[in-house]
Coordinates of C-alpha atoms (C1' of nucleotides) in Angstrom, one line a residue:
Chain A
M1 CA 140.3 72.7 65.6
T2 CA 140.4 71.4 69.1
E3 CA 142.6 68.6 70.2
T4 CA 139.7 66.2 70.3
T5 CA 139.1 66.6 66.5
R6 CA 140.7 63.7 64.8
K7 CA 141.3 63.7 61.2
A8 CA 139.4 60.9 59.5
P9 CA 141.9 58.2 58.9
Y10 CA 142.3 56.8 55.4
H11 CA 141.2 53.5 56.4
H12 CA 137.9 53.2 58.3
R13 CA 138.6 49.8 59.7
N14 CA 135.0 49.0 60.3
L15 CA 133.2 50.2 57.1
R16 CA 131.2 47.1 56.7
E17 CA 129.6 47.5 60.2
A18 CA 129.3 51.2 59.6
L19 CA 127.4 50.7 56.4
V20 CA 125.0 48.3 57.9
T21 CA 124.3 50.6 60.8
A22 CA 123.9 53.7 58.6
G23 CA 121.8 51.7 56.2
R24 CA 119.5 50.7 58.9
T25 CA 118.9 54.2 60.1
L26 CA 118.5 55.4 56.6
L27 CA 115.8 52.6 55.9
E28 CA 113.8 53.7 58.9
E29 CA 114.1 57.3 58.0
R30 CA 113.3 57.2 54.2
G31 CA 111.9 53.7 53.6
L32 CA 113.0 51.4 50.9
R33 CA 112.5 53.9 48.2
G34 CA 114.8 56.4 49.7
F35 CA 117.4 53.8 50.4
T36 CA 120.6 54.4 48.3
L37 CA 124.1 53.1 48.5
R38 CA 125.4 56.6 48.0
E39 CA 123.6 57.9 51.0
C40 CA 124.8 55.0 53.1
A41 CA 128.3 55.9 52.1
R42 CA 127.7 59.6 52.9
R43 CA 126.4 58.7 56.3
A44 CA 129.5 56.5 57.0
G45 CA 131.6 59.4 56.0
V46 CA 133.2 57.7 53.1
S47 CA 133.2 58.2 49.3
H48 CA 130.5 56.7 47.4
A49 CA 132.7 54.2 45.7
A50 CA 133.9 52.8 48.9
P51 CA 131.0 50.4 49.7
A52 CA 131.8 48.4 46.6
H53 CA 134.8 46.9 48.5
H54 CA 132.3 45.4 51.0
F55 CA 129.1 44.8 49.3
T56 CA 128.7 43.7 45.7
S57 CA 125.5 45.6 45.2
L58 CA 122.8 47.6 46.9
D59 CA 120.7 44.4 47.2
D60 CA 123.6 42.7 48.9
L61 CA 123.7 45.4 51.6
L62 CA 119.9 45.1 52.0
A63 CA 120.2 41.4 52.4
E64 CA 122.7 41.7 55.1
I65 CA 120.6 44.3 57.0
A66 CA 117.5 42.0 56.7
A67 CA 119.5 39.0 57.9
R68 CA 120.6 40.8 60.9
G69 CA 117.1 41.8 61.5
F70 CA 116.1 38.3 61.8
V71 CA 118.8 37.5 64.3
E72 CA 117.6 40.4 66.4
L73 CA 113.9 39.5 66.0
A74 CA 114.8 35.9 67.3
A75 CA 116.7 37.4 70.1
M76 CA 113.8 39.6 71.2
M77 CA 111.3 36.7 70.9
A78 CA 113.6 34.6 73.0
A79 CA 114.2 37.3 75.6
E80 CA 110.4 37.7 76.2
A81 CA 109.8 34.0 76.2
R82 CA 112.5 33.3 78.7
R83 CA 110.6 35.4 81.3
A84 CA 107.6 33.0 81.2
T85 CA 107.3 29.9 83.4
D86 CA 104.8 27.8 81.5
P87 CA 104.5 26.9 77.8
A88 CA 101.4 28.9 77.2
S89 CA 102.9 32.1 78.6
R90 CA 106.0 31.4 76.6
L91 CA 104.0 31.4 73.5
I92 CA 102.5 34.7 74.5
G93 CA 105.8 36.1 75.4
Q94 CA 107.3 35.1 72.1
G95 CA 104.4 37.0 70.4
V96 CA 105.1 40.0 72.5
G97 CA 108.7 40.0 71.5
Y98 CA 107.7 39.7 67.9
M99 CA 105.3 42.6 68.0
A100 CA 107.7 44.8 70.0
F101 CA 110.4 44.2 67.3
G102 CA 108.1 45.2 64.6
A103 CA 106.9 48.2 66.4
A104 CA 110.4 49.4 67.1
N105 CA 111.7 48.7 63.5
P106 CA 108.7 49.3 61.1
M107 CA 110.7 49.6 57.9
L108 CA 113.2 46.9 58.7
F109 CA 110.3 44.6 59.5
R110 CA 108.8 45.3 56.2
L111 CA 112.1 44.8 54.4
M112 CA 112.7 41.5 56.1
F113 CA 109.3 40.3 54.9
S114 CA 109.4 41.6 51.4
Q115 CA 112.5 39.9 50.2
E116 CA 112.4 36.4 48.9
R117 CA 112.5 34.1 51.8
S118 CA 116.2 33.5 52.8
E119 CA 117.9 31.2 55.2
A120 CA 118.0 34.2 57.6
S121 CA 114.4 33.7 58.6
K122 CA 115.0 30.1 59.6
V123 CA 115.9 30.9 63.2
V124 CA 112.7 32.7 63.6
R125 CA 110.6 30.0 62.0
E126 CA 112.2 27.2 63.9
A127 CA 112.0 29.0 67.3
H128 CA 108.3 29.7 66.6
F129 CA 107.5 26.2 65.7
A130 CA 109.4 24.8 68.7
T131 CA 107.5 26.9 71.2
V132 CA 104.1 26.0 69.8
A133 CA 105.0 22.3 69.7
A134 CA 106.3 22.5 73.4
A135 CA 102.9 24.1 74.3
I136 CA 101.0 21.2 72.9
P137 CA 103.4 18.2 73.3
D138 CA 100.6 15.6 72.9
A139 CA 99.2 16.9 69.7
S140 CA 99.8 15.2 66.3
P141 CA 102.5 16.6 64.1
E142 CA 99.7 17.7 61.8
I143 CA 98.0 19.8 64.6
K144 CA 101.3 21.2 65.7
A145 CA 102.0 22.3 62.1
R146 CA 98.6 23.9 61.7
M147 CA 98.7 25.6 65.1
S148 CA 102.1 26.9 64.3
D149 CA 100.8 28.5 61.1
F150 CA 97.9 29.8 63.0
A151 CA 99.8 31.4 65.8
W152 CA 102.4 32.9 63.4
A153 CA 99.7 34.3 61.1
T154 CA 97.9 35.9 64.1
V155 CA 100.9 37.6 65.5
H156 CA 102.3 38.6 62.1
G157 CA 99.1 39.9 60.8
F158 CA 98.4 42.1 63.9
I159 CA 101.8 43.8 63.9
G160 CA 101.5 44.1 60.1
L161 CA 98.2 45.8 60.2
V162 CA 99.4 48.1 63.0
L163 CA 102.4 49.1 61.0
E164 CA 100.2 49.8 58.0
S165 CA 98.0 51.9 60.3
Q166 CA 95.1 49.8 59.4
I167 CA 94.6 49.0 63.1
G168 CA 94.6 51.6 65.8
G169 CA 95.9 54.6 63.9
A170 CA 95.1 57.2 66.6
E171 CA 95.6 55.1 69.7
S172 CA 98.4 55.3 72.3
A173 CA 101.1 52.8 72.3
K174 CA 99.8 51.5 75.5
A175 CA 96.2 51.0 74.2
L176 CA 97.7 49.2 71.2
K177 CA 99.7 46.9 73.4
T178 CA 96.5 46.0 75.2
R179 CA 94.8 45.1 71.9
G180 CA 97.9 43.1 70.9
L181 CA 97.7 41.2 74.2
A182 CA 94.1 40.5 73.7
I183 CA 94.8 38.9 70.4
L184 CA 97.8 36.9 71.8
S185 CA 95.6 35.5 74.5
A186 CA 92.8 34.5 72.2
M187 CA 95.4 32.9 69.9
T188 CA 97.0 31.0 72.7
E189 CA 93.8 29.7 74.1
T190 CA 93.0 28.3 70.6
V191 CA 96.3 26.6 70.3
M192 CA 96.1 25.1 73.8
R193 CA 92.6 23.9 73.1
A194 CA 93.5 22.3 69.8
G195 CA 96.4 20.6 71.6
G196 CA 93.9 18.9 74.0
G197 CA 94.9 21.1 77.1
A198 CA 92.6 22.9 79.4
A199 CA 91.6 26.4 78.4
Chain B
M1 CA 98.6 46.4 6.4
T2 CA 95.3 44.6 6.6
E3 CA 92.0 46.3 6.9
T4 CA 91.8 45.5 10.6
T5 CA 94.9 47.5 11.3
R6 CA 93.6 50.8 12.6
K7 CA 95.8 53.8 13.0
A8 CA 96.0 54.8 16.5
P9 CA 93.8 57.8 16.9
Y10 CA 95.3 61.0 18.3
H11 CA 93.0 60.9 21.1
H12 CA 92.9 57.7 23.2
R13 CA 89.5 58.4 24.8
N14 CA 90.2 56.1 27.6
L15 CA 93.7 56.9 28.7
R16 CA 93.0 57.1 32.4
E17 CA 91.6 53.6 32.4
A18 CA 94.3 52.3 30.1
L19 CA 96.9 53.7 32.5
V20 CA 95.4 52.0 35.5
T21 CA 95.2 48.7 33.7
A22 CA 98.7 48.9 32.4
G23 CA 100.0 50.0 35.7
R24 CA 98.3 47.1 37.4
T25 CA 99.9 44.6 35.1
L26 CA 103.3 46.3 35.4
L27 CA 103.1 46.3 39.1
E28 CA 102.5 42.5 39.2
E29 CA 105.4 42.0 36.6
R30 CA 108.1 44.2 38.1
G31 CA 107.0 45.1 41.6
L32 CA 106.9 48.5 43.1
R33 CA 110.6 49.1 42.2
G34 CA 110.1 48.5 38.6
F35 CA 107.0 50.6 38.4
T36 CA 107.4 53.9 36.4
L37 CA 105.1 56.3 34.8
R38 CA 107.0 56.1 31.6
E39 CA 106.6 52.4 31.3
C40 CA 102.8 52.7 32.0
A41 CA 102.6 55.2 29.2
R42 CA 104.5 53.0 26.8
R43 CA 102.2 50.1 27.6
A44 CA 99.2 52.3 27.0
G45 CA 100.7 53.2 23.6
V46 CA 101.1 56.9 24.4
S47 CA 103.9 59.3 24.8
H48 CA 105.5 59.6 28.2
A49 CA 104.2 63.0 28.7
A50 CA 100.5 62.1 28.3
P51 CA 99.8 60.7 31.7
A52 CA 100.4 64.1 33.3
H53 CA 97.0 65.1 31.9
H54 CA 95.3 62.4 34.0
F55 CA 97.6 61.9 37.1
T56 CA 99.4 64.5 38.8
S57 CA 102.2 62.2 39.8
L58 CA 103.4 58.6 39.9
D59 CA 102.1 58.4 43.5
D60 CA 98.8 59.6 42.2
L61 CA 98.4 56.8 39.8
L62 CA 99.6 54.3 42.5
A63 CA 97.0 55.6 44.8
E64 CA 94.3 55.1 42.2
I65 CA 95.4 51.6 41.5
A66 CA 95.4 50.8 45.2
A67 CA 92.0 52.3 45.8
R68 CA 90.5 50.1 43.1
G69 CA 92.2 47.2 44.6
F70 CA 90.3 47.8 47.9
V71 CA 87.1 47.9 46.0
E72 CA 87.9 44.6 44.3
L73 CA 89.0 43.1 47.5
A74 CA 85.7 44.0 49.2
A75 CA 83.9 42.5 46.2
M76 CA 85.7 39.2 46.4
M77 CA 85.1 39.0 50.2
A78 CA 81.4 39.7 49.6
A79 CA 81.1 37.2 46.8
E80 CA 82.4 34.4 49.0
A81 CA 80.5 35.4 52.0
R82 CA 77.2 35.5 50.0
R83 CA 77.6 31.8 49.3
A84 CA 77.4 30.9 53.0
T85 CA 74.1 30.3 54.9
D86 CA 75.1 30.9 58.5
P87 CA 77.1 33.7 60.2
A88 CA 80.2 31.5 61.0
S89 CA 80.5 30.2 57.5
R90 CA 80.1 33.8 56.3
L91 CA 83.1 34.7 58.3
I92 CA 85.1 31.9 56.9
G93 CA 83.9 32.7 53.4
Q94 CA 85.0 36.3 53.8
G95 CA 88.5 35.1 54.8
V96 CA 88.6 32.8 51.7
G97 CA 87.8 35.8 49.5
Y98 CA 90.4 37.8 51.2
M99 CA 93.1 35.2 50.8
A100 CA 92.0 34.5 47.2
F101 CA 92.4 38.1 46.3
G102 CA 95.9 38.3 47.9
A103 CA 96.9 35.1 46.1
A104 CA 95.8 36.4 42.8
N105 CA 97.3 39.8 43.1
P106 CA 100.4 39.6 45.2
M107 CA 102.0 42.9 44.4
L108 CA 98.9 44.8 44.3
F109 CA 98.0 43.4 47.8
R110 CA 101.4 44.5 49.0
L111 CA 100.9 48.0 47.5
M112 CA 97.5 48.4 49.0
F113 CA 98.9 47.7 52.4
S114 CA 102.1 49.6 52.2
Q115 CA 100.7 53.1 51.6
E116 CA 99.4 55.2 54.3
R117 CA 95.9 54.2 55.3
S118 CA 93.5 55.8 53.1
E119 CA 89.7 56.1 52.9
A120 CA 89.9 53.4 50.3
S121 CA 90.4 50.6 52.8
K122 CA 87.3 51.6 54.7
V123 CA 84.9 49.3 52.7
V124 CA 87.1 46.4 53.6
R125 CA 87.5 47.3 57.3
E126 CA 83.8 47.9 57.7
A127 CA 82.6 44.8 55.9
H128 CA 85.0 42.8 58.0
F129 CA 83.8 44.2 61.2
A130 CA 80.1 43.8 60.3
T131 CA 80.6 40.2 59.5
V132 CA 82.3 39.5 62.8
A133 CA 79.7 41.4 64.7
A134 CA 76.9 39.5 63.0
A135 CA 78.6 36.2 64.0
I136 CA 78.5 37.2 67.6
P137 CA 75.5 39.5 68.0
D138 CA 75.3 39.1 71.8
A139 CA 78.8 39.9 72.6
S140 CA 79.8 43.3 74.1
P141 CA 81.2 46.0 71.7
E142 CA 84.5 45.4 73.3
I143 CA 84.6 41.8 72.5
K144 CA 83.3 42.5 69.0
A145 CA 86.2 44.9 68.4
R146 CA 88.7 42.5 69.8
M147 CA 87.5 39.6 67.8
S148 CA 87.4 41.7 64.6
D149 CA 91.1 42.6 65.3
F150 CA 91.8 39.0 65.9
A151 CA 90.1 37.7 62.8
W152 CA 91.6 40.2 60.5
A153 CA 95.1 39.7 61.9
T154 CA 94.8 36.0 61.3
V155 CA 93.6 36.2 57.8
H156 CA 95.9 39.0 56.8
G157 CA 98.9 37.4 58.4
F158 CA 98.4 34.1 56.8
I159 CA 98.1 35.4 53.3
G160 CA 100.9 37.8 53.9
L161 CA 103.3 35.1 55.0
V162 CA 102.3 33.0 52.0
L163 CA 103.0 35.9 49.7
E164 CA 106.4 36.4 51.4
S165 CA 107.0 32.6 50.9
Q166 CA 107.5 32.2 54.6
I167 CA 104.6 29.7 54.7
G168 CA 104.4 26.8 52.2
G169 CA 107.1 27.8 49.7
A170 CA 107.1 24.4 47.9
E171 CA 103.5 23.4 48.3
S172 CA 100.9 23.2 45.7
A173 CA 98.1 25.8 45.6
K174 CA 95.7 23.2 46.8
A175 CA 97.7 22.2 49.8
L176 CA 98.1 25.8 50.6
K177 CA 94.4 26.3 50.4
T178 CA 93.9 23.6 52.8
R179 CA 96.3 25.1 55.3
G180 CA 94.4 28.4 54.9
L181 CA 91.2 26.7 55.6
A182 CA 92.5 25.2 58.7
I183 CA 93.5 28.5 59.9
L184 CA 90.1 30.0 59.1
S185 CA 88.3 27.4 61.0
A186 CA 90.5 27.7 64.1
M187 CA 89.9 31.5 63.9
T188 CA 86.2 31.2 63.5
E189 CA 85.9 28.8 66.3
T190 CA 87.7 31.2 68.6
V191 CA 85.5 34.1 67.5
M192 CA 82.3 32.1 68.1
R193 CA 83.5 30.9 71.4
A194 CA 84.3 34.4 72.5
G195 CA 80.9 35.4 71.5
G196 CA 79.3 32.9 73.7
G197 CA 78.2 30.7 70.9
A198 CA 78.6 26.9 70.9
A199 CA 81.9 25.8 69.2
Chain C
dT1 C1' 73.9 71.9 7.9
dG2 C1' 77.8 74.9 8.5
dT3 C1' 81.2 77.6 10.7
dA4 C1' 83.9 79.8 14.5
dC5 C1' 86.2 78.9 18.4
dA6 C1' 87.2 77.3 23.1
dT7 C1' 88.8 73.5 25.2
dC8 C1' 90.7 69.1 25.6
dA9 C1' 94.2 65.5 25.2
dG10 C1' 97.8 64.4 22.8
dT11 C1' 103.3 65.2 21.1
dG12 C1' 108.2 65.4 21.4
dA13 C1' 112.2 68.0 22.9
dA14 C1' 114.4 69.3 26.9
dC15 C1' 115.5 70.0 31.8
dG16 C1' 118.1 68.5 35.7
dC17 C1' 118.6 64.7 38.8
dG18 C1' 120.8 61.2 41.5
dC19 C1' 121.7 56.8 40.9
dG20 C1' 124.8 52.2 40.5
dT21 C1' 128.9 51.0 38.9
dT22 C1' 133.6 51.0 36.9
dC23 C1' 138.2 52.6 36.6
dA24 C1' 142.9 53.8 37.4
dC25 C1' 144.9 55.6 41.2
dT26 C1' 147.0 55.9 45.9
dG27 C1' 147.6 55.9 50.9
dA28 C1' 147.9 52.6 54.6
dT29 C1' 148.8 48.3 56.5
dG30 C1' 151.0 44.3 57.8
dT31 C1' 154.0 40.4 56.9
dA32 C1' 158.5 38.0 55.4
dC33 C1' 162.9 38.3 55.9
Chain D
dT1 C1' 164.6 47.0 64.5
dG2 C1' 164.5 48.0 59.6
dT3 C1' 163.1 47.3 55.0
dA4 C1' 160.8 45.6 50.7
dC5 C1' 156.7 44.6 49.0
dA6 C1' 152.1 42.5 48.3
dT7 C1' 147.7 43.4 49.6
dC8 C1' 144.0 45.9 51.3
dA9 C1' 140.7 49.7 51.5
dG10 C1' 140.2 54.0 50.4
dT11 C1' 139.6 58.2 46.5
dG12 C1' 137.5 61.0 42.8
dA13 C1' 136.4 61.4 38.1
dA14 C1' 133.6 59.5 34.7
dC15 C1' 130.2 56.4 32.4
dG16 C1' 125.5 55.7 31.0
dC17 C1' 121.0 55.4 32.4
dG18 C1' 116.1 56.1 32.9
dC19 C1' 113.5 58.8 35.5
dG20 C1' 109.7 62.6 36.7
dT21 C1' 108.3 66.7 35.1
dT22 C1' 107.7 70.9 32.3
dC23 C1' 107.0 73.3 28.1
dA24 C1' 105.3 75.2 23.9
dC25 C1' 103.1 73.1 20.5
dT26 C1' 99.2 71.0 17.7
dG27 C1' 95.6 67.8 16.3
dA28 C1' 90.9 66.6 17.5
dT29 C1' 86.6 67.4 19.6
dG30 C1' 82.4 69.4 20.5
dT31 C1' 79.5 73.2 21.5
dA32 C1' 77.1 77.8 20.4
dC33 C1' 75.1 80.1 17.1

DNA sequence: TGTACATCAGTGAACGCGCGTTCACTGATGTAC
DNA sequence: TGTACATCAGTGAACGCGCGTTCACTGATGTAC
């Protein structure tokens, strides 16, 4: 044993965090089917009974992982949107962030959208609606709502189909991104037009 | 025992079919997590070891169920599309069929799109592309391909979000259908415009 | 029409497995005095 | 600064569970002659 080898302390001090992190990695590696509490505990270097002190059940841990996913998704959307200077590009940017998140976290993305809808997705839904509404400020609430549906469906569907390898199985990431951008620009054009703006 | 009570024959004669049917019901009732070979066998009125003579594994049965789902999905798309008299309405009709299938078979729909892409989805992909291409015959192959992506993403994303209760949780089926139709018409308009047709 | 026999499609017992969860426990921590 | 003690966050053994899969078997079928 070298000096740098520390004996694992009895108390982990950060087990909750460690379990969330380990769980997220495990999820990406094995999918929902291969996700078990015991394996999370193993990866966090702790006995299999320890998680019970932090999560009431397997589903509780999954819910926490999903909830954090939504926060991160919203952050990625916002980060991309912030780089744009006009409402239409912000809408595109937000879509880029959404797709990038999905591409980077396929299983997490799937998990987030296969649980019952929770409060957690609210940040994403609201950010999305706000950006669409800002892009077509003069449109009626009805049209804003329909275009918000439309934009979300387009973005969500594209990345979903990509993750399910229905679209672009053999293509490079770069080619896929181009395809995604084409969809985003068609979507944005439609939204702007419905809002009464110039194309 | 009445005369109509028949003793179960030793040979089922149609076990493969019965397992597929039972499995599909089970899937809708319990989801993928609650799907087991043993329960399928139980529902088919057969010992748990019997399915091994028809399916090599649980995943084999799931694959068969998913494959049939794609056939049925293609049929529903075609049935709706056939009722339309012009290319644009055909595209809308096809989307209606797609959404109707998803709404009627939420878990099956999810299953079909969570396995690795198989040959089974080919019918759907090709029918979809053909309808888009027929709607914009003069467009370049590139545009046809992009609009095909776009249309599929829109339809797939919308029904996906509905099934995940991200869209329209509390709404009636009728209200939801209206929202779906609004999306389909926005989508179709975009496709037609990209193809150089009048709006 | 009858019979022998190969093949098919069931049965039920048994296997090993890893899981979630519970339990009594104990080591470590941190606070009150 | 020291000590008592409540509380917290671990441990490891044990529970019961249902699962997929395998196995030797047997009842039923259908075909060749």
